[in-house]
Coordinates of C-alpha atoms in Angstrom, one line a residue:
X627 CA -50.0 18.3 -66.7
X628 CA -49.9 15.6 -69.7
X629 CA -48.2 13.3 -67.6
X630 CA -50.4 12.8 -64.5
X631 CA -53.5 11.7 -67.2
X632 CA -54.3 8.1 -66.2
X633 CA -54.3 5.6 -69.1
X634 CA -58.0 5.7 -68.9
X635 CA -58.5 9.3 -69.2
X636 CA -56.2 9.0 -72.7
X637 CA -58.9 6.5 -74.2
X638 CA -61.9 8.5 -72.7
X639 CA -59.8 12.0 -75.1
X640 CA -59.1 9.4 -77.8
X641 CA -62.7 8.5 -78.2
X642 CA -64.2 11.7 -77.9
X643 CA -61.6 13.4 -80.9
X644 CA -61.7 10.0 -83.5
X645 CA -64.8 11.1 -84.6
X646 CA -64.1 14.7 -85.0
X647 CA -60.2 13.9 -86.8
X648 CA -61.9 11.8 -89.2
X649 CA -65.0 13.9 -90.0
X650 CA -62.1 16.8 -90.5
X651 CA -60.8 18.0 -93.5
X652 CA -56.4 18.1 -94.2
X653 CA -55.9 21.5 -93.0
X654 CA -58.2 21.3 -89.6
X655 CA -56.6 18.0 -88.8
X656 CA -53.5 19.7 -87.7
X657 CA -54.9 21.6 -84.4
X658 CA -56.5 18.4 -83.7
X659 CA -53.2 16.7 -83.1
X660 CA -51.7 19.3 -81.7
X661 CA -55.0 19.8 -78.9
X662 CA -54.4 15.8 -78.7
X663 CA -50.3 16.2 -77.9
X664 CA -50.5 18.5 -75.8
X665 CA -53.2 16.3 -73.5
X666 CA -52.0 12.9 -73.6
X667 CA -48.1 14.0 -73.6
X668 CA -47.9 11.8 -76.7
X669 CA -45.3 12.4 -80.3
X670 CA -47.4 13.3 -82.8
X671 CA -47.3 9.8 -84.8
X672 CA -48.4 8.2 -82.3
X673 CA -51.3 10.5 -81.9
X674 CA -51.5 9.8 -85.4
X675 CA -51.9 5.6 -85.0
X676 CA -53.8 5.7 -82.0
X677 CA -56.5 7.9 -84.1
X678 CA -56.3 6.0 -87.0
X679 CA -56.9 2.3 -85.1
X680 CA -59.6 4.0 -82.9
X681 CA -63.3 3.4 -84.2
X682 CA -65.9 5.7 -82.4
X683 CA -68.5 4.1 -80.4
X684 CA -71.8 4.8 -77.8
X685 CA -72.1 5.8 -74.1
X686 CA -71.0 2.8 -72.2
X687 CA -69.6 0.6 -74.9
X688 CA -66.6 -1.2 -75.2
X689 CA -63.8 0.4 -77.6
X690 CA -62.7 -1.5 -80.2
X691 CA -58.9 -2.3 -82.1
X692 CA -58.9 -2.6 -85.4
X693 CA -56.5 -5.3 -85.9
X694 CA -53.9 -5.5 -88.8
X695 CA -54.9 -8.3 -91.3
X696 CA -52.5 -10.7 -92.0
X697 CA -51.1 -11.3 -95.4
X698 CA -49.6 -14.2 -94.8
X699 CA -51.3 -17.4 -92.8
X700 CA -50.4 -20.8 -92.2
X701 CA -50.5 -21.7 -94.9
X702 CA -47.4 -19.6 -96.8
X703 CA -45.6 -20.4 -92.8
X704 CA -45.4 -23.9 -94.0
X705 CA -44.8 -23.5 -97.0
X706 CA -41.7 -21.3 -95.6
X707 CA -41.0 -24.0 -93.2
X708 CA -40.8 -27.0 -96.4
X709 CA -38.0 -24.3 -98.2
X710 CA -36.4 -23.5 -95.2
X711 CA -35.8 -27.6 -94.6
X712 CA -34.7 -28.4 -98.2
X713 CA -32.5 -25.5 -98.3
X714 CA -30.9 -26.9 -95.1
X715 CA -31.5 -23.7 -92.5
X716 CA -30.0 -20.9 -94.3
X717 CA -31.1 -17.2 -93.0
X718 CA -33.8 -15.0 -94.5
X719 CA -31.3 -13.8 -96.6
X720 CA -30.1 -16.2 -98.1
X721 CA -33.6 -18.2 -98.3
X722 CA -35.2 -15.4 -100.0
X723 CA -32.8 -16.0 -103.2
X724 CA -33.3 -19.3 -103.2
X725 CA -36.8 -19.2 -103.1
X726 CA -37.2 -19.5 -107.3
X727 CA -35.3 -21.8 -107.7
X728 CA -36.4 -24.1 -105.0
X729 CA -39.7 -23.7 -105.2
X730 CA -40.8 -24.6 -108.9
X731 CA -38.1 -28.2 -108.2
X732 CA -40.9 -29.0 -105.1
X733 CA -43.2 -28.8 -106.9
X734 CA -42.3 -30.5 -110.0
X735 CA -41.6 -33.0 -107.7
X736 CA -44.8 -32.8 -105.6
X737 CA -43.1 -32.5 -103.0
X738 CA -45.4 -29.1 -102.5
X739 CA -48.5 -27.3 -104.1
X740 CA -49.7 -24.0 -104.2
X741 CA -52.5 -22.0 -105.1
X742 CA -51.5 -19.0 -107.7
X743 CA -52.2 -16.6 -104.4
X744 CA -50.2 -18.6 -102.0
X745 CA -47.5 -18.7 -104.7
X746 CA -46.7 -15.6 -105.5
X747 CA -46.4 -14.5 -102.0
X748 CA -43.5 -16.4 -101.3
X749 CA -42.1 -15.6 -104.3
X750 CA -42.7 -11.7 -103.3
X751 CA -42.0 -12.2 -99.5
X752 CA -39.1 -10.4 -98.1
X753 CA -36.0 -11.5 -95.7
X754 CA -36.8 -9.5 -93.2
X755 CA -40.2 -11.5 -93.1
X756 CA -39.1 -15.3 -93.5
X757 CA -36.8 -14.3 -90.4
X758 CA -40.3 -13.0 -88.5
X759 CA -42.7 -16.1 -89.3
X760 CA -40.2 -18.9 -88.4
X761 CA -39.0 -17.3 -85.0
X762 CA -40.8 -20.8 -83.1
X763 CA -39.9 -22.5 -86.0
X764 CA -36.3 -22.3 -85.5
X765 CA -36.4 -22.3 -81.9
X766 CA -38.2 -25.6 -82.1
X767 CA -35.7 -26.8 -84.4
X768 CA -32.8 -26.1 -81.9
X769 CA -33.7 -27.5 -79.2
X770 CA -36.3 -24.7 -77.9
X771 CA -32.7 -22.2 -76.8
X772 CA -33.2 -19.4 -77.7
X773 CA -29.9 -17.3 -79.5
X774 CA -28.2 -15.4 -77.3
X775 CA -27.5 -12.0 -78.3
X776 CA -24.6 -10.4 -78.7
X777 CA -24.4 -8.7 -74.8
X778 CA -21.1 -7.7 -75.2
X779 CA -20.6 -6.8 -79.4
X780 CA -23.2 -3.9 -77.5
X781 CA -20.5 -2.9 -75.5
X782 CA -18.1 -2.9 -77.7
X783 CA -20.2 -0.4 -80.1
X784 CA -20.4 2.4 -77.4
X785 CA -16.1 2.9 -77.4
X786 CA -14.8 4.8 -79.9
X787 CA -12.1 3.6 -81.7
X788 CA -8.4 4.5 -82.4
X789 CA -6.2 4.3 -85.0
X790 CA -2.6 3.5 -84.6
X791 CA -1.8 7.7 -86.7
X792 CA -4.5 9.0 -83.9
X793 CA -2.3 9.2 -81.4
X794 CA -0.9 12.9 -82.2
X795 CA 1.8 12.5 -79.8
X796 CA -0.1 11.8 -76.7
X797 CA 1.5 13.4 -72.9
X798 CA 2.6 10.2 -70.4
X799 CA -0.6 8.2 -68.9
X800 CA -2.4 7.4 -72.4
X801 CA -1.4 3.2 -72.5
X802 CA -2.4 0.7 -74.8
X803 CA -3.4 -2.9 -73.1
X804 CA -2.8 -6.5 -74.5
X805 CA -3.1 -9.7 -73.2
X806 CA -0.9 -12.5 -74.0
X807 CA -1.9 -16.3 -73.4
X808 CA 0.6 -18.8 -71.4
X809 CA -1.1 -22.2 -73.1
X810 CA 1.4 -23.3 -75.0
X811 CA 0.2 -25.3 -77.3
X812 CA -3.8 -25.9 -76.2
X813 CA -5.5 -23.2 -75.7
X814 CA -8.3 -26.3 -73.6
X815 CA -8.7 -25.2 -69.2
X816 CA -7.6 -22.1 -67.9
X817 CA -4.2 -20.9 -68.5
X818 CA -1.8 -17.9 -67.0
X819 CA -2.7 -14.1 -69.1
X820 CA 0.2 -11.8 -68.8
X821 CA -1.2 -8.0 -68.7
X822 CA 0.4 -5.5 -70.3
X823 CA 0.6 -2.3 -70.4
X824 CA 3.0 0.4 -72.8
X825 CA 2.7 3.9 -72.3
X826 CA 2.8 5.3 -75.9
X827 CA 4.5 8.4 -75.1
X828 CA 7.5 6.9 -73.5
X829 CA 8.0 2.9 -74.0
X830 CA 7.1 2.1 -69.9
X831 CA 6.3 -1.1 -70.0
X832 CA 4.5 -2.9 -67.2
X833 CA 3.3 -6.4 -67.1
X834 CA 1.3 -8.4 -65.0
X835 CA -0.3 -12.5 -64.9
X836 CA -2.9 -13.1 -64.3
X837 CA -4.7 -16.3 -63.5
X838 CA -7.9 -15.9 -66.0
X839 CA -9.1 -13.5 -68.3
X840 CA -11.6 -12.2 -66.1
X841 CA -13.0 -8.9 -66.5
X842 CA -12.5 -8.3 -62.1
X843 CA -8.9 -9.5 -62.2
X844 CA -8.0 -7.4 -65.8
X845 CA -9.6 -4.4 -63.1
X846 CA -7.5 -5.3 -60.4
X847 CA -4.3 -5.5 -62.7
X848 CA -5.1 -2.3 -64.3
X849 CA -5.6 -0.5 -60.4
X850 CA -2.1 -2.2 -59.8
X851 CA -0.2 -1.1 -62.5
X852 CA -1.5 2.6 -62.0
X853 CA 0.8 2.1 -58.2
X854 CA 3.4 1.0 -60.9
X855 CA 3.6 4.0 -63.4
X856 CA 5.4 6.8 -62.0
X857 CA 2.5 9.1 -63.5
X858 CA -1.0 8.7 -63.3
X859 CA -2.4 6.7 -66.5
X860 CA -5.1 9.3 -68.4
X861 CA -6.6 6.6 -71.1
X862 CA -6.5 3.1 -72.3
X863 CA -6.6 1.5 -75.7
X864 CA -7.9 -1.9 -75.7
X865 CA -8.5 -4.4 -78.0
X866 CA -11.6 -6.4 -79.1
X867 CA -10.8 -9.1 -76.7
X868 CA -14.2 -9.8 -74.4
X869 CA -11.7 -10.2 -71.8
X870 CA -11.6 -5.9 -71.7
X871 CA -15.2 -5.4 -73.5
X872 CA -17.6 -6.4 -70.7
X873 CA -19.2 -4.5 -67.8
X874 CA -16.7 -4.6 -65.1
X875 CA -14.1 -3.4 -67.1
X876 CA -15.1 -0.4 -69.3
X877 CA -17.6 0.9 -66.3
X878 CA -14.4 0.9 -64.1
X879 CA -12.7 2.8 -66.4
X880 CA -15.0 5.3 -67.0
X881 CA -15.5 6.2 -62.8
X882 CA -11.6 6.6 -62.8
X883 CA -12.2 8.7 -65.9
X884 CA -10.2 7.1 -67.8
X885 CA -10.1 7.1 -71.4
X886 CA -11.4 4.4 -73.3
X887 CA -10.8 3.2 -76.9
X888 CA -10.3 0.3 -78.3
X889 CA -8.7 -0.9 -81.8
X890 CA -10.2 -2.5 -84.8
X891 CA -10.6 -5.9 -85.5
X892 CA -8.0 -7.5 -87.0
X893 CA -5.8 -4.6 -87.5
X894 CA -2.9 -5.2 -85.1
X895 CA -0.8 -1.7 -86.3
X896 CA -4.3 0.0 -84.4
X897 CA -1.6 -1.1 -81.4
X898 CA 1.5 -1.3 -82.4
X899 CA 3.6 -0.2 -79.6
X900 CA 2.6 -3.5 -77.3
X901 CA 2.2 -6.1 -79.9
X902 CA 5.9 -5.0 -79.9
X903 CA 6.4 -5.9 -76.0
X904 CA 4.5 -9.2 -76.9
X905 CA 7.5 -10.8 -78.7
X906 CA 10.4 -8.4 -77.0
X907 CA 9.3 -8.3 -73.4
X908 CA 7.1 -11.3 -72.7
X909 CA 8.1 -14.0 -74.5
X910 CA 11.1 -13.3 -74.1
X911 CA 11.2 -13.8 -70.5
X912 CA 8.3 -16.9 -70.5
X913 CA 8.7 -18.4 -73.8
X914 CA 5.7 -20.1 -75.0
X915 CA 6.1 -23.3 -71.9
X916 CA 1.4 -23.5 -70.7
X917 CA 1.9 -21.9 -66.9
X918 CA -1.3 -22.3 -65.0
X919 CA -1.9 -22.5 -61.1
X920 CA -1.6 -19.8 -58.0
X921 CA 2.5 -20.9 -57.3
X922 CA 3.2 -20.3 -60.6
X923 CA 1.6 -16.8 -61.0
X924 CA 3.2 -15.7 -58.3
X925 CA 6.9 -17.1 -59.8
X926 CA 6.1 -14.6 -62.5
X927 CA 6.6 -11.8 -60.1
X928 CA 9.9 -11.5 -60.7
X929 CA 10.3 -11.7 -64.3
X930 CA 7.3 -9.9 -64.9
X931 CA 7.6 -7.3 -62.4
X932 CA 10.2 -7.2 -60.7
X933 CA 13.0 -7.0 -63.6
X934 CA 10.9 -3.6 -64.8
X935 CA 13.8 -1.7 -63.8
X936 CA 15.8 -3.5 -66.8
X937 CA 12.7 -2.6 -68.8
X938 CA 12.5 1.5 -68.5
X939 CA 15.6 2.4 -67.8
X940 CA 18.5 0.1 -69.7
X941 CA 17.1 -1.3 -73.5
X942 CA 17.0 1.5 -75.9
X943 CA 13.4 1.3 -77.4
X944 CA 13.2 2.6 -81.3
X945 CA 10.2 4.2 -81.8
X946 CA 8.1 5.3 -85.2
X947 CA 8.2 9.1 -86.0
X948 CA 6.2 8.7 -88.8
X949 CA 5.5 7.5 -92.1
X950 CA 5.3 9.7 -95.6
X951 CA 4.0 7.4 -99.8
X952 CA 5.9 8.8 -103.1
X953 CA 3.8 7.8 -104.8
X954 CA 3.5 3.3 -104.2
X955 CA 6.5 3.1 -101.5
X956 CA 6.2 4.0 -98.3
X957 CA 9.0 5.5 -95.8
X958 CA 8.7 4.8 -92.3
X959 CA 10.9 7.4 -90.2
X960 CA 11.6 6.8 -86.7
X961 CA 13.1 8.6 -83.3
X962 CA 17.0 7.5 -82.6
X963 CA 16.6 5.1 -80.2
X964 CA 16.2 5.3 -76.7
X965 CA 15.7 4.5 -73.3
X966 CA 11.7 5.0 -71.1
X967 CA 14.0 6.3 -68.9
X968 CA 15.2 8.8 -70.9
X969 CA 12.0 9.5 -72.9
X970 CA 10.4 10.6 -69.2
X971 CA 13.3 12.5 -68.7
X972 CA 13.2 14.4 -71.5
X973 CA 9.0 14.7 -72.2
X974 CA 7.9 18.7 -70.6
X975 CA 4.9 17.2 -69.2
X976 CA 6.6 14.9 -66.8
X977 CA 6.7 16.8 -63.0
X978 CA 10.2 17.6 -61.4
X979 CA 9.4 15.5 -58.4
X980 CA 9.0 12.2 -60.7
X981 CA 11.9 12.9 -62.8
X982 CA 14.3 13.5 -59.4
X983 CA 12.8 9.9 -58.1
X984 CA 13.0 8.3 -61.6
X985 CA 17.1 9.8 -61.4
X986 CA 17.5 8.1 -57.6
X987 CA 16.3 4.3 -58.5
X988 CA 18.4 4.6 -61.8
X989 CA 21.1 5.6 -59.9
X990 CA 20.7 2.4 -57.2
X991 CA 20.3 -0.2 -60.2
X992 CA 21.6 -2.9 -60.2
X993 CA 21.7 -4.7 -63.2
X994 CA 23.4 -8.5 -62.6
X995 CA 21.2 -8.9 -59.4
X996 CA 18.2 -8.6 -61.0
X997 CA 19.3 -10.4 -64.0
X998 CA 20.7 -13.7 -61.7
X999 CA 17.0 -13.2 -60.0
X1000 CA 15.3 -13.6 -63.2
X1001 CA 17.5 -16.4 -64.6
X1002 CA 17.2 -18.3 -61.7
X1003 CA 13.4 -17.8 -61.5
X1004 CA 13.1 -18.7 -65.4
X1005 CA 15.3 -21.5 -64.4
X1006 CA 12.8 -22.9 -62.0
X1007 CA 9.8 -22.3 -64.5
X1008 CA 11.5 -24.2 -67.4
X1009 CA 11.7 -27.2 -65.0
X1010 CA 7.9 -26.9 -64.6
X1011 CA 8.0 -27.1 -68.3
X1012 CA 10.0 -29.8 -68.4
X1013 CA 8.3 -31.7 -66.4
X1014 CA 4.7 -31.4 -67.4
X1015 CA 5.8 -33.0 -70.7
X1016 CA 7.9 -36.1 -69.3
X1017 CA 11.0 -34.2 -69.8
X1018 CA 12.2 -33.7 -65.8
X1019 CA 16.3 -32.2 -65.2
X1020 CA 16.1 -33.3 -61.4
X1021 CA 14.4 -31.7 -58.5
X1022 CA 15.4 -28.1 -58.0
X1023 CA 13.5 -26.3 -55.3
X1024 CA 12.3 -22.5 -56.8
X1025 CA 14.4 -19.0 -56.1
X1026 CA 17.3 -20.4 -55.7
X1027 CA 19.2 -16.9 -54.9
X1028 CA 22.6 -16.7 -57.5
X1029 CA 25.3 -14.6 -55.4
X1030 CA 25.5 -11.8 -58.0
X1031 CA 29.4 -12.6 -58.6
X1032 CA 28.9 -15.9 -58.8
X1033 CA 26.4 -15.4 -62.0
X1034 CA 29.1 -12.5 -63.2
X1035 CA 31.4 -14.9 -63.5
X1036 CA 29.5 -16.6 -66.1
X1037 CA 28.2 -13.7 -68.2
X1038 CA 29.3 -14.7 -71.8
X1039 CA 30.6 -18.0 -71.2
X1040 CA 27.5 -19.6 -71.7
X1041 CA 26.4 -18.3 -75.2
X1042 CA 28.2 -21.1 -77.5
X1043 CA 26.5 -23.7 -74.9
X1044 CA 23.3 -22.2 -77.0
X1045 CA 20.2 -20.3 -75.2
X1046 CA 21.0 -19.6 -71.8
X1047 CA 17.0 -19.0 -70.6
X1048 CA 15.2 -22.2 -70.0
X1049 CA 11.8 -20.9 -70.8
X1050 CA 12.4 -21.2 -74.4
X1051 CA 11.1 -24.0 -76.5
X1052 CA 14.1 -27.1 -76.7
X1053 CA 15.3 -28.1 -80.0
X1054 CA 13.1 -31.9 -80.1
X1055 CA 16.4 -34.4 -81.0
X1056 CA 16.2 -35.8 -84.7
X1057 CA 13.8 -38.7 -84.9
X1058 CA 16.5 -41.9 -84.6
X1059 CA 15.4 -45.1 -87.5
X1060 CA 14.2 -48.4 -86.5
X1061 CA 15.0 -51.0 -87.6
X1062 CA 11.8 -53.0 -88.3
X1063 CA 12.1 -56.6 -86.8
X1064 CA 10.0 -59.5 -88.1
X1065 CA 6.1 -60.3 -86.8
X1066 CA 3.9 -62.9 -86.0
X1067 CA 1.3 -61.7 -88.1
X1068 CA 3.5 -61.8 -91.6
X1069 CA 2.3 -65.4 -92.9
X1070 CA -1.3 -64.8 -92.0
X1071 CA -1.2 -61.5 -94.0
X1072 CA -3.0 -64.0 -96.8
X1073 CA -5.6 -64.9 -94.7
X1074 CA -6.3 -61.1 -93.1
X1075 CA -7.2 -60.4 -96.8
X1076 CA -9.2 -62.8 -97.3
X1077 CA -11.3 -62.0 -94.4
X1078 CA -11.5 -58.4 -95.2
X1079 CA -12.0 -58.7 -99.3
X1080 CA -15.4 -60.5 -97.3
X1081 CA -16.7 -58.4 -94.6
X1082 CA -14.9 -54.5 -95.2
X1083 CA -15.3 -53.5 -92.3
X1084 CA -14.0 -56.5 -90.2
X1085 CA -12.9 -55.2 -86.6
X1086 CA -8.8 -55.6 -85.5
X1087 CA -10.8 -57.4 -82.3
X1088 CA -13.1 -59.7 -84.5
X1089 CA -9.6 -60.6 -86.5
X1090 CA -8.2 -61.3 -83.3
X1091 CA -10.7 -63.4 -82.1
X1092 CA -10.4 -65.0 -85.4
X1093 CA -7.0 -65.6 -85.3
X1094 CA -7.1 -67.4 -81.2
X1095 CA -9.5 -69.4 -82.4
X1096 CA -7.3 -71.6 -85.1
X1097 CA -4.0 -70.7 -82.3
X1098 CA -4.4 -70.1 -79.3
X1099 CA -1.1 -71.0 -78.4
X1100 CA 0.0 -67.7 -81.0
X1101 CA -2.1 -65.6 -80.2
X1102 CA -4.2 -63.7 -77.5
X1103 CA -5.6 -60.4 -76.1
X1104 CA -2.7 -58.3 -76.2
X1105 CA -2.5 -58.8 -80.0
X1106 CA -5.1 -56.3 -80.6
X1107 CA -2.4 -53.6 -81.7
X1108 CA 0.2 -55.0 -83.9
X1109 CA -3.5 -56.3 -85.9
X1110 CA -4.9 -52.7 -85.2
X1111 CA -1.8 -50.5 -86.8
X1112 CA -2.0 -53.7 -89.9
X1113 CA -5.9 -52.7 -90.3
X1114 CA -4.8 -49.3 -90.4
X1115 CA -2.0 -50.0 -93.1
X1116 CA -4.2 -52.6 -95.7
X1117 CA -7.0 -50.1 -95.4
X1118 CA -4.8 -46.7 -96.3
X1119 CA -3.0 -49.1 -99.5
X1120 CA -6.3 -49.7 -100.0
X1121 CA -7.6 -45.8 -100.3
X1122 CA -4.9 -45.0 -102.4
X1123 CA -5.6 -47.6 -104.7
X1124 CA -9.0 -46.2 -104.7
X1125 CA -8.0 -42.3 -105.3
X1126 CA -5.9 -43.3 -108.3
X1127 CA -7.8 -45.4 -109.7
X1128 CA -10.7 -42.4 -109.6
X1129 CA -7.9 -40.7 -111.0
X1130 CA -6.8 -42.7 -113.7
X1131 CA -10.0 -43.3 -114.8
X1132 CA -11.3 -39.1 -114.6
X1133 CA -8.6 -38.8 -116.8
X1134 CA -9.3 -42.0 -119.6
X1135 CA -12.7 -40.6 -119.7
X1136 CA -13.7 -39.7 -123.3
X1137 CA -14.8 -36.0 -124.1
X1138 CA -18.8 -35.9 -122.8
X1139 CA -21.5 -35.0 -126.4
X1140 CA -23.3 -32.0 -126.7
X1141 CA -26.2 -31.3 -124.9
X1142 CA -27.6 -30.9 -121.4
X1143 CA -24.7 -30.7 -118.7
X1144 CA -27.0 -30.6 -115.7
X1145 CA -29.2 -33.9 -115.3
X1146 CA -32.0 -32.4 -116.7
X1147 CA -32.4 -34.9 -119.8
X1148 CA -31.5 -37.7 -117.7
X1149 CA -34.5 -40.2 -118.6
X1150 CA -32.9 -43.4 -117.7
X1151 CA -33.6 -45.6 -114.4
X1152 CA -31.9 -43.8 -111.3
X1153 CA -28.3 -45.4 -110.9
X1154 CA -27.5 -47.4 -107.8
X1155 CA -25.4 -46.7 -105.8
X1156 CA -24.6 -47.9 -102.3
X1157 CA -24.6 -51.4 -102.8
X1158 CA -22.4 -50.5 -106.0
X1159 CA -20.2 -49.2 -103.6
X1160 CA -20.3 -52.0 -101.4
X1161 CA -19.2 -54.1 -104.3
X1162 CA -16.5 -51.9 -105.2
X1163 CA -15.1 -52.1 -102.1
X1164 CA -15.4 -56.1 -102.1
X1165 CA -13.1 -56.1 -105.1
X1166 CA -10.0 -54.4 -104.0
X1167 CA -9.9 -56.9 -101.6
X1168 CA -11.1 -60.0 -103.4
X1169 CA -8.5 -59.0 -106.9
X1170 CA -5.8 -58.5 -104.5
X1171 CA -4.7 -55.3 -106.0
X1172 CA -2.2 -54.3 -103.0
X1173 CA 1.0 -55.3 -102.8
X1174 CA 1.8 -55.2 -99.6
X1175 CA 4.8 -57.4 -99.0
X1176 CA 5.4 -59.0 -95.9
X1177 CA 8.1 -56.8 -95.0
X1178 CA 6.7 -53.5 -95.5
X1179 CA 3.4 -54.1 -93.9
X1180 CA 4.3 -52.8 -90.7
X1181 CA 6.8 -51.1 -91.7
X1182 CA 6.5 -46.6 -89.7
X1183 CA 5.2 -43.9 -93.5
X1184 CA 7.1 -41.6 -93.6

């Protein structure tokens, strides 16, 4: 019945009970609150607040609400705004500590005047109140944009953490999931990502290329990986990437009855099983080049997905068994090297039907044919990376089918020629030292230095204009680049001289006199700033303190 009472009826009940509650003794207020909570359905604390802020009114009058007296008014807010600006807009916790330092300084120089009561309030204000009073000021200072709340952090907090020591020999089906980026030397734009899933119990590894880092694509990849694993997935362990910790991936995994966990931030050992495969599988096959586009993602299928039989049935993997501490020394123990295929056959939780299917797949495996297809795709992927870098080795069609017999003849003969994988990095060619040729600016360096002594901010375009006026048959607009290189060299030498001179001055400065060292006892005039700096810059050029020979001006820096 309490939930069906309207808001107007609740106000009438509170008005009728208020006077009786206020005039009652301490022992009598408890039963009154119990009756009010039973009638209105309110929490006991809410009922206490409602009775305290309501004042009894006569019949037909509007019930008045007692407003809370404000302790900090407009004067305090203006003072906090001035202090916030003077502190370079720091947060409330930092500003709270800085107020006892900033407030006397602003008052001393006449930039803030407060009465004694207001001054005491400003000094006693809390960090939370500072942030609350300056909310609208901060929004206006940021151009009217409110800071976006951390949405993904809320989902991340809901996912439990699982460390490396929390697995405790799980059954097959619990996987660690990670994303490997194929962005090359830049993370700008969109590029292909490889989703890697490793079964903790057996080491079974599945890799799927994704066009972008998106939650819906992650869901599709995990759904596809479910059909590739010989057993059902039971749980996924993600890192703290926003591509996993979002409102698409986490709810979908829970709908599929998958246990969702995550690693600790900046603790890569929590995902040691999948971190091992990033280099041993993904980087070994794909290298570190940049891959993008639908066609490239389709070509990455044979090495990543097509070579899965080689990963599961052939290479032996070492897995950690545990570790023991002897004082400060940690001793790690490992299982004997074995393949994921052998671990799956030896695991008691893997069904007989799955083991039979794995044995049939093992008998029909042709490693040379699979390796030939992988090498051909790697050759095309590496050629794509070279074409993007301007180092194409010639056109080569995709998916060249090499006969296994032909490829088998090359095995063991290409190791002496270097790394055969075309997707791996090329070694850089040694830098060829070039002999500097004479420049037409050599006999004009003195004039250019004189111009810079008078106008240190002179640009290369202005210098080319002056040279063109004096020597129209020799200089034109095309000389802008060489003048710019010369100007860069001159200014770099000037900066080096200035730094060396400042270091020398600091080393030869006499010991300071005893007394105050913070400048508070200085009573002289304000020292000059910008004009003195400008005079020093002109003096550097005018006195010709830079020794620049004509043969070394245009030489490349080592």
